[in-house]
Short mmCIF file of C-alpha atoms in Angstrom, two decimals:
data_model
loop_
_atom_site.label_atom_id
_atom_site.label_comp_id
_atom_site.label_asym_id
_atom_site.label_seq_id
_atom_site.Cartn_x
_atom_site.Cartn_y
_atom_site.Cartn_z
CA UNK U 45 0.00 0.00 0.00
CA UNK U 46 1.59 3.23 -1.20
CA UNK U 47 0.51 6.64 0.09
CA UNK U 48 1.73 9.81 -1.63
CA UNK U 49 1.78 13.44 -0.49
CA UNK U 50 1.51 15.96 -3.31
CA UNK U 51 3.08 19.40 -3.38
CA UNK U 52 0.36 22.04 -3.44
CA UNK U 53 0.39 24.25 -6.54
CA UNK U 54 -2.24 26.79 -5.50
CA UNK U 55 -0.46 30.12 -5.00
CA UNK U 56 -1.85 30.92 -1.56
CA UNK U 57 -1.71 27.36 -0.21
CA UNK U 58 1.13 26.82 2.26
CA UNK U 59 -0.19 23.73 4.04
CA UNK U 60 0.89 20.13 3.43
CA UNK U 61 -1.24 17.00 3.81
CA UNK U 62 1.14 15.07 6.08
CA UNK U 63 3.90 16.25 8.39
CA UNK U 64 6.96 14.12 9.25
CA UNK U 65 5.49 12.93 12.56
CA UNK U 66 2.41 11.46 10.87
CA UNK U 67 4.54 9.99 8.09
CA UNK U 68 6.57 8.14 10.73
CA UNK U 69 3.41 6.61 12.21
CA UNK U 70 2.23 5.36 8.82
CA UNK U 71 5.66 3.94 7.96
CA UNK U 72 5.75 2.18 11.33
CA UNK U 73 2.50 0.45 10.33
CA UNK U 74 4.23 -1.00 7.29
CA UNK U 75 2.95 1.48 4.70
CA UNK U 76 5.11 3.03 1.99
CA UNK U 77 4.96 6.83 1.92
CA UNK U 78 6.10 8.97 -0.99
CA UNK U 79 6.46 12.74 -0.59
CA UNK U 80 6.86 15.05 -3.57
CA UNK U 81 10.05 17.13 -3.52
CA UNK U 82 9.44 20.40 -1.68
CA UNK U 83 5.93 19.42 -0.54
CA UNK U 84 6.56 20.69 2.99
CA UNK U 85 8.76 23.69 2.21
CA UNK U 86 6.10 26.34 2.73
CA UNK U 87 5.08 24.65 5.99
CA UNK U 88 8.73 24.66 7.14
CA UNK U 89 9.15 20.88 6.85
CA UNK U 90 12.19 19.95 4.76
CA UNK U 91 12.67 16.95 2.49
CA UNK U 92 15.29 15.69 4.92
CA UNK U 93 12.69 15.83 7.72
CA UNK U 94 10.45 13.53 5.70
CA UNK U 95 13.34 11.23 4.81
CA UNK U 96 14.20 10.98 8.48
CA UNK U 97 10.61 9.90 9.14
CA UNK U 98 10.94 7.09 6.60
CA UNK U 99 9.41 8.66 3.50
CA UNK U 100 10.75 8.40 -0.04
CA UNK U 101 11.21 11.77 -1.74
CA UNK U 102 9.95 11.78 -5.34
CA UNK U 103 10.92 14.57 -7.74
CA UNK U 104 8.93 13.22 -10.72
CA UNK U 105 5.38 14.57 -10.32
CA UNK U 106 3.89 12.25 -12.94
CA UNK U 107 5.45 9.22 -11.23
CA UNK U 108 4.16 10.29 -7.80
CA UNK U 109 0.60 10.87 -9.01
CA UNK U 110 0.49 7.95 -11.41
CA UNK U 111 1.94 5.17 -9.26
CA UNK U 112 0.33 5.77 -5.87
CA UNK U 113 -2.62 3.93 -4.35
CA UNK U 114 -3.74 6.84 -2.13
CA UNK U 115 -2.88 10.44 -2.91
CA UNK U 116 -3.21 13.04 -0.15
CA UNK U 117 -3.69 16.77 -0.78
CA UNK U 118 -5.00 19.87 0.91
CA UNK U 119 -6.62 21.98 -1.82
CA UNK U 120 -8.72 20.57 -4.69
CA UNK U 121 -6.94 19.32 -7.82
CA UNK U 122 -6.53 21.92 -10.55
CA UNK U 123 -4.84 22.73 -13.82
CA UNK U 124 -1.05 22.82 -13.78
CA UNK U 125 1.11 25.45 -15.47
CA UNK U 126 1.98 22.94 -18.20
CA UNK U 127 -1.71 22.64 -19.06
CA UNK U 128 -2.19 19.18 -17.58
CA UNK U 129 -4.93 18.56 -15.07
CA UNK U 130 -3.84 17.03 -11.77
CA UNK U 131 -6.82 14.69 -12.05
CA UNK U 132 -5.49 13.29 -15.33
CA UNK U 133 -2.21 12.45 -13.57
CA UNK U 134 -3.99 10.01 -11.24
CA UNK U 135 -4.16 6.38 -12.28
CA UNK U 136 -7.63 4.89 -12.67
CA UNK U 137 -8.88 3.36 -9.45
CA UNK U 138 -6.63 5.46 -7.23
CA UNK U 139 -7.92 7.06 -4.03
CA UNK U 140 -7.77 10.83 -3.56
CA UNK U 141 -8.20 12.42 -0.12
CA UNK U 142 -8.40 16.20 -0.07
CA UNK U 143 -10.59 19.23 0.37
CA UNK U 144 -12.65 19.10 -2.84
CA UNK U 145 -15.38 21.73 -2.35
CA UNK U 146 -17.74 19.43 -4.30
CA UNK U 147 -20.97 21.32 -3.59
CA UNK U 148 -19.59 24.59 -4.96
CA UNK U 149 -17.55 22.95 -7.73
CA UNK U 150 -19.29 19.70 -8.74
CA UNK U 151 -17.45 19.66 -12.09
CA UNK U 152 -14.35 18.41 -10.25
CA UNK U 153 -16.41 15.54 -8.86
CA UNK U 154 -17.55 14.62 -12.36
CA UNK U 155 -13.97 14.69 -13.64
CA UNK U 156 -12.89 12.43 -10.79
CA UNK U 157 -15.74 10.04 -11.52
CA UNK U 158 -14.78 9.96 -15.19
CA UNK U 159 -11.28 8.99 -14.10
CA UNK U 160 -12.76 6.23 -11.90
CA UNK U 161 -11.06 7.77 -8.86
CA UNK U 162 -12.38 7.05 -5.39
CA UNK U 163 -12.45 10.58 -3.97
CA UNK U 164 -13.01 11.37 -0.32
CA UNK U 165 -13.78 14.99 0.45
CA UNK U 166 -12.57 16.28 3.81
CA UNK U 167 -15.46 18.80 3.82
CA UNK U 168 -17.96 15.95 3.82
CA UNK U 169 -16.73 14.26 7.00
CA UNK U 170 -19.83 14.08 9.22
CA UNK U 171 -19.95 16.11 12.40
CA UNK U 172 -20.27 13.20 14.82
CA UNK U 173 -18.42 12.25 17.98
CA UNK U 174 -16.79 9.30 16.26
CA UNK U 175 -15.55 11.47 13.39
CA UNK U 176 -14.15 14.30 15.51
CA UNK U 177 -10.52 13.34 14.96
CA UNK U 178 -11.09 13.49 11.19
CA UNK U 179 -13.06 16.75 11.11
CA UNK U 180 -10.75 18.96 9.07
CA UNK U 181 -13.33 21.71 8.60
CA UNK U 182 -13.43 22.22 12.35
CA UNK U 183 -9.67 22.03 12.89
CA UNK U 184 -9.03 24.61 10.20
CA UNK U 185 -11.95 26.85 11.19
CA UNK U 186 -10.51 27.13 14.68
CA UNK U 187 -7.29 28.52 13.22
CA UNK U 188 -9.26 30.99 11.10
CA UNK U 189 -11.23 32.26 14.09
CA UNK U 190 -8.06 32.82 16.09
CA UNK U 191 -6.22 34.62 13.29
CA UNK U 192 -9.25 36.80 12.46
CA UNK U 193 -9.10 38.39 15.91
CA UNK U 194 -5.37 39.05 15.63
CA UNK U 195 -5.93 40.70 12.25
CA UNK U 196 -8.71 42.83 13.71
CA UNK U 197 -6.60 43.83 16.71
CA UNK U 198 -3.73 44.87 14.44
CA UNK U 199 -6.04 46.95 12.22
CA UNK U 200 -8.05 48.59 15.00
CA UNK U 201 -6.69 52.04 16.00
CA UNK U 202 -7.44 51.24 19.65
CA UNK U 203 -6.40 48.91 22.44
CA UNK U 204 -8.43 45.73 22.92
CA UNK U 205 -8.17 45.58 26.77
CA UNK U 206 -9.22 48.10 29.36
CA UNK U 207 -6.18 49.90 30.74
CA UNK U 208 -5.90 52.14 33.77
CA UNK U 209 -2.85 54.38 33.49
CA UNK U 210 -1.53 57.61 34.96
CA UNK U 211 -2.76 59.30 31.79
CA UNK U 212 -6.31 58.04 32.26
CA UNK U 213 -8.47 54.96 31.76
CA UNK U 214 -8.84 53.30 28.36
CA UNK U 215 -12.20 51.59 27.78
CA UNK U 216 -12.05 48.06 26.33
CA UNK U 217 -12.85 47.44 22.67
CA UNK U 218 -16.31 46.12 21.82
CA UNK U 219 -16.20 43.04 19.58
CA UNK U 220 -19.23 41.50 17.91
CA UNK U 221 -18.88 37.94 16.55
CA UNK U 222 -21.50 36.86 14.01
CA UNK U 223 -21.75 33.09 13.87
CA UNK U 224 -20.86 30.85 16.80
CA UNK U 225 -19.58 27.77 15.04
CA UNK U 226 -16.02 26.56 15.55
CA UNK U 227 -14.45 29.70 14.03
CA UNK U 228 -16.79 31.99 15.94
CA UNK U 229 -16.21 30.31 19.29
CA UNK U 230 -12.44 30.47 18.82
CA UNK U 231 -12.78 34.14 17.88
CA UNK U 232 -14.79 34.77 21.04
CA UNK U 233 -12.18 33.05 23.22
CA UNK U 234 -9.30 34.91 21.56
CA UNK U 235 -10.98 38.33 21.77
CA UNK U 236 -11.75 37.72 25.45
CA UNK U 237 -8.13 36.77 26.13
CA UNK U 238 -7.09 40.07 24.59
CA UNK U 239 -9.41 41.89 26.99
CA UNK U 240 -12.27 42.93 24.73
CA UNK U 241 -15.94 43.05 25.68
CA UNK U 242 -17.52 40.45 23.40
CA UNK U 243 -21.03 39.88 22.09
CA UNK U 244 -21.97 37.05 19.75
CA UNK U 245 -24.90 36.20 17.54
CA UNK U 246 -26.01 32.94 15.92
CA UNK U 247 -29.33 31.84 14.47
CA UNK U 248 -29.00 28.56 16.39
CA UNK U 249 -30.28 29.11 19.94
CA UNK U 250 -28.53 25.92 21.13
CA UNK U 251 -25.12 27.62 21.02
CA UNK U 252 -26.13 30.20 23.63
CA UNK U 253 -24.57 28.27 26.52
CA UNK U 254 -21.29 27.77 24.65
CA UNK U 255 -21.08 31.50 23.92
CA UNK U 256 -21.79 32.42 27.53
CA UNK U 257 -19.31 29.85 28.85
CA UNK U 258 -16.57 31.76 27.00
CA UNK U 259 -17.52 35.01 28.67
CA UNK U 260 -19.46 36.63 25.84
CA UNK U 261 -23.00 38.00 25.80
CA UNK U 262 -25.35 36.10 23.47
CA UNK U 263 -27.52 38.20 21.16
CA UNK U 264 -30.69 36.20 20.63
CA UNK U 265 -33.13 36.47 17.74
CA UNK U 266 -36.29 34.37 18.00
CA UNK U 267 -37.15 32.89 14.61
CA UNK U 268 -40.22 30.85 13.71
CA UNK U 269 -38.38 28.24 11.68
CA UNK U 270 -35.75 25.51 12.01
CA UNK U 271 -32.24 26.98 11.98
CA UNK U 272 -30.08 23.85 12.31
CA UNK U 273 -29.15 21.69 9.32
CA UNK U 274 -27.84 18.12 9.30
CA UNK U 275 -24.61 17.74 11.25
CA UNK U 276 -25.28 20.71 13.51
CA UNK U 277 -24.40 23.37 10.94
CA UNK U 278 -26.44 26.56 10.53
CA UNK U 279 -29.21 26.24 7.97
CA UNK U 280 -30.05 28.79 5.30
CA UNK U 281 -33.13 30.69 6.50
CA UNK U 282 -36.00 32.45 4.75
CA UNK U 283 -35.87 36.06 3.53
CA UNK U 284 -38.30 37.08 6.27
CA UNK U 285 -36.03 35.59 8.94
CA UNK U 286 -33.00 37.24 7.36
CA UNK U 287 -34.77 40.60 7.56
CA UNK U 288 -35.71 40.04 11.19
CA UNK U 289 -32.14 39.04 11.99
CA UNK U 290 -30.69 42.14 10.34
CA UNK U 291 -33.03 44.40 12.29
CA UNK U 292 -31.86 42.93 15.60
CA UNK U 293 -28.12 42.83 14.89
CA UNK U 294 -27.95 46.28 13.26
CA UNK U 295 -27.70 48.09 16.60
CA UNK U 296 -24.95 45.75 17.82
CA UNK U 297 -22.95 46.27 14.62
CA UNK U 298 -23.35 50.02 14.97
CA UNK U 299 -21.95 50.06 18.52
CA UNK U 300 -19.02 47.68 17.90
CA UNK U 301 -15.40 48.54 17.32
CA UNK U 302 -14.81 45.18 15.64
CA UNK U 303 -17.22 42.88 13.80
CA UNK U 304 -16.09 39.39 12.80
CA UNK U 305 -18.43 37.43 10.53
CA UNK U 306 -18.12 33.66 10.13
CA UNK U 307 -21.44 32.47 8.63
CA UNK U 308 -21.13 30.11 5.66
CA UNK U 309 -23.48 27.64 3.96
CA UNK U 310 -21.69 24.79 2.10
CA UNK U 311 -22.01 25.14 -1.67
CA UNK U 312 -23.95 28.41 -1.54
CA UNK U 313 -23.42 32.12 -1.43
CA UNK U 314 -22.59 33.32 2.08
CA UNK U 315 -25.61 34.86 3.84
CA UNK U 316 -25.63 38.66 3.85
CA UNK U 317 -25.47 39.69 7.51
CA UNK U 318 -24.00 43.19 7.36
CA UNK U 319 -25.55 45.63 4.90
CA UNK U 320 -24.07 48.82 3.53
CA UNK U 321 -26.47 50.73 5.78
CA UNK U 322 -25.05 48.98 8.84
CA UNK U 323 -21.48 49.76 7.79
CA UNK U 324 -22.43 53.41 7.24
CA UNK U 325 -23.59 53.66 10.86
CA UNK U 326 -20.35 52.27 12.33
CA UNK U 327 -17.80 54.58 13.92
CA UNK U 328 -14.85 55.66 11.72
CA UNK U 329 -11.86 53.46 12.54
CA UNK U 330 -14.02 50.39 13.17
CA UNK U 331 -12.97 47.07 11.63
CA UNK U 332 -14.85 44.23 9.96
CA UNK U 333 -13.12 40.90 9.31
CA UNK U 334 -15.23 38.76 6.96
CA UNK U 335 -14.30 35.07 7.13
CA UNK U 336 -16.90 34.26 4.47
CA UNK U 337 -15.13 36.40 1.85
CA UNK U 338 -14.43 33.43 -0.43
CA UNK U 339 -18.17 32.70 -0.60
CA UNK U 340 -19.08 36.26 -1.47
CA UNK U 341 -18.90 37.67 2.04
CA UNK U 342 -21.28 38.21 4.94
CA UNK U 343 -20.72 41.95 4.52
CA UNK U 344 -22.09 43.79 1.49
CA UNK U 345 -18.85 45.79 1.17
CA UNK U 346 -16.41 42.88 1.32
CA UNK U 347 -13.94 42.37 -1.53
CA UNK U 348 -12.40 38.87 -1.33
CA UNK U 349 -8.68 38.95 -0.70
CA UNK U 350 -8.58 42.71 -0.15
CA UNK U 351 -8.49 45.23 2.68
CA UNK U 352 -10.65 48.25 1.85
CA UNK U 353 -11.81 51.35 3.69
CA UNK U 354 -15.49 52.13 3.20
CA UNK U 355 -16.93 55.23 4.85
CA UNK U 356 -14.07 55.20 7.37
CA UNK U 357 -14.53 51.50 8.25
CA UNK U 358 -11.77 49.01 7.42
CA UNK U 359 -13.23 45.86 5.84
CA UNK U 360 -10.90 42.87 5.55
CA UNK U 361 -11.80 39.89 3.37
CA UNK U 362 -9.09 37.28 4.03
CA UNK U 363 -8.81 34.16 1.91
CA UNK U 364 -7.56 30.83 3.29
CA UNK U 365 -6.57 32.10 6.73
CA UNK U 366 -5.50 28.67 8.04
CA UNK U 367 -2.77 28.67 5.39
CA UNK U 368 -1.25 31.75 7.03
CA UNK U 369 -0.33 29.50 9.98
CA UNK U 370 0.97 26.54 7.97
CA UNK U 371 2.90 24.76 10.72
CA UNK U 372 -0.03 24.17 13.05
CA UNK U 373 -2.60 24.09 10.24
CA UNK U 374 -0.64 21.25 8.60
CA UNK U 375 -0.19 19.51 11.94
CA UNK U 376 -3.93 19.48 12.58
CA UNK U 377 -4.87 18.57 9.01
CA UNK U 378 -2.31 15.76 8.97
CA UNK U 379 -3.88 14.35 12.14
CA UNK U 380 -7.33 14.52 10.52
CA UNK U 381 -6.10 12.74 7.39
CA UNK U 382 -4.15 10.12 9.32
CA UNK U 383 -7.21 9.30 11.42
CA UNK U 384 -9.14 8.76 8.19
CA UNK U 385 -6.34 6.51 6.92
CA UNK U 386 -6.69 4.33 10.02
CA UNK U 387 -10.33 3.84 9.07
CA UNK U 388 -9.61 3.04 5.42
CA UNK U 389 -6.57 0.79 5.78
CA UNK U 390 -6.81 -2.56 7.57
CA UNK U 391 -3.91 -5.02 7.60
CA UNK U 392 -2.03 -2.88 5.05
CA UNK U 393 -4.94 -3.15 2.58
CA UNK U 394 -7.45 -0.52 1.48
CA UNK U 395 -11.02 -1.22 2.56
CA UNK U 396 -13.63 1.29 1.37
CA UNK U 397 -16.56 0.15 3.49
CA UNK U 398 -19.72 2.07 2.61
CA UNK U 399 -21.57 0.56 5.56
CA UNK U 400 -19.40 2.86 7.68
CA UNK U 401 -21.22 6.19 8.06
CA UNK U 402 -18.00 8.24 7.87
CA UNK U 403 -16.77 6.60 4.68
CA UNK U 404 -20.25 6.72 3.14
CA UNK U 405 -20.59 10.46 3.84
CA UNK U 406 -17.07 11.46 2.80
CA UNK U 407 -16.82 9.42 -0.41
CA UNK U 408 -17.93 11.64 -3.28
CA UNK U 409 -16.96 9.43 -6.24
CA UNK U 410 -16.34 5.71 -6.66
CA UNK U 411 -16.28 3.23 -9.55
CA UNK U 412 -17.01 5.90 -12.15
CA UNK U 413 -19.99 7.43 -10.39
CA UNK U 414 -20.78 10.41 -8.19
CA UNK U 415 -22.10 8.78 -5.02
CA UNK U 416 -23.28 11.83 -3.09
CA UNK U 417 -26.82 12.97 -3.93
CA UNK U 418 -26.18 16.60 -2.95
CA UNK U 419 -23.21 16.73 -5.31
CA UNK U 420 -25.28 15.15 -8.10
CA UNK U 421 -27.98 17.76 -7.52
CA UNK U 422 -25.40 20.56 -7.60
CA UNK U 423 -23.99 19.25 -10.89
CA UNK U 424 -27.46 18.99 -12.42
CA UNK U 425 -28.30 22.53 -11.33
CA UNK U 426 -25.05 23.80 -12.86
CA UNK U 427 -25.70 21.96 -16.15
CA UNK U 428 -29.24 23.34 -16.27
CA UNK U 429 -27.93 26.86 -15.66
CA UNK U 430 -25.32 26.54 -18.42
CA UNK U 431 -27.88 25.15 -20.85
CA UNK U 432 -30.15 28.11 -20.16
CA UNK U 433 -27.29 30.53 -20.86
CA UNK U 434 -26.40 28.78 -24.10
#
């Protein structure tokens, strides 16, 4: 059984799928591990580190992709500079484990199915107790929530904590976190450690106790509909509920020094939580950090990948924040992937058991077919949309 770690080619991707420590564990179990030359460079893991852990360093990309049984990546496969698709480099019947973003980009799933690749998407790991060690979305979201607060603190022209000095007393910054999932809860904890007064909002009332346990005030909006989707994630709500939500949170946005938004819906445009009118009412010098920038942004003024100033308010739309902390991001992701490997490999042989709920949920393509109904629906919707345009 040969496992290979590919070098990421996406410009902003600094993470690596396995770190030397996890490679050593797999090698100890009798598995052969190949690592592409320079795969860990941007995560500060050298080729010699991997060799010391028992890996074989491969400089030939085509050989690495084409002769492995299981290929591990971080970001979805894409076109290379030489015009070749990474998917076409995989041998038929190989296994690919990576973030695939299949609901937003179902074409990749179709290409993988055409190649007869068994593809497991790290986004599709179910949010269950048994799958916690494999939950890469959560491990990476925690990093994003932490870094978002540091970015906000650096951009804010104020202190975060209250300070009493000979020159007078400085009031603490007011931070408003929108969305209390993993990223939001980490943002709350980090902002509190820095001394800010923190409020948090989420459409799911069940998270109230978690928010309060971290020392933040929970802003509650009573909605007459279900707000929790499968797996505990926030569900997309009706336009009427969105309007009601905006009315309640508007005053909190207005009075905050920092607003951090984290609300995302897999495969869909990010919900609009902060309108231009809300931004216009914020104090000059205030900061918004929008963690949903890649999905269009929770803030109407967000520009993905850019820092802008709108009406005196700094709006930051970071992309791939976990990659900005590649050492620990790679460490956590490698643990997630390795835990999944333990489930897939028994007695040095690959066993894709669809009776296992984790494997069944995570496996997007197998034996030439797209297995996941939501991905099939997304592909059909995309094809219908393109046909209408043509």
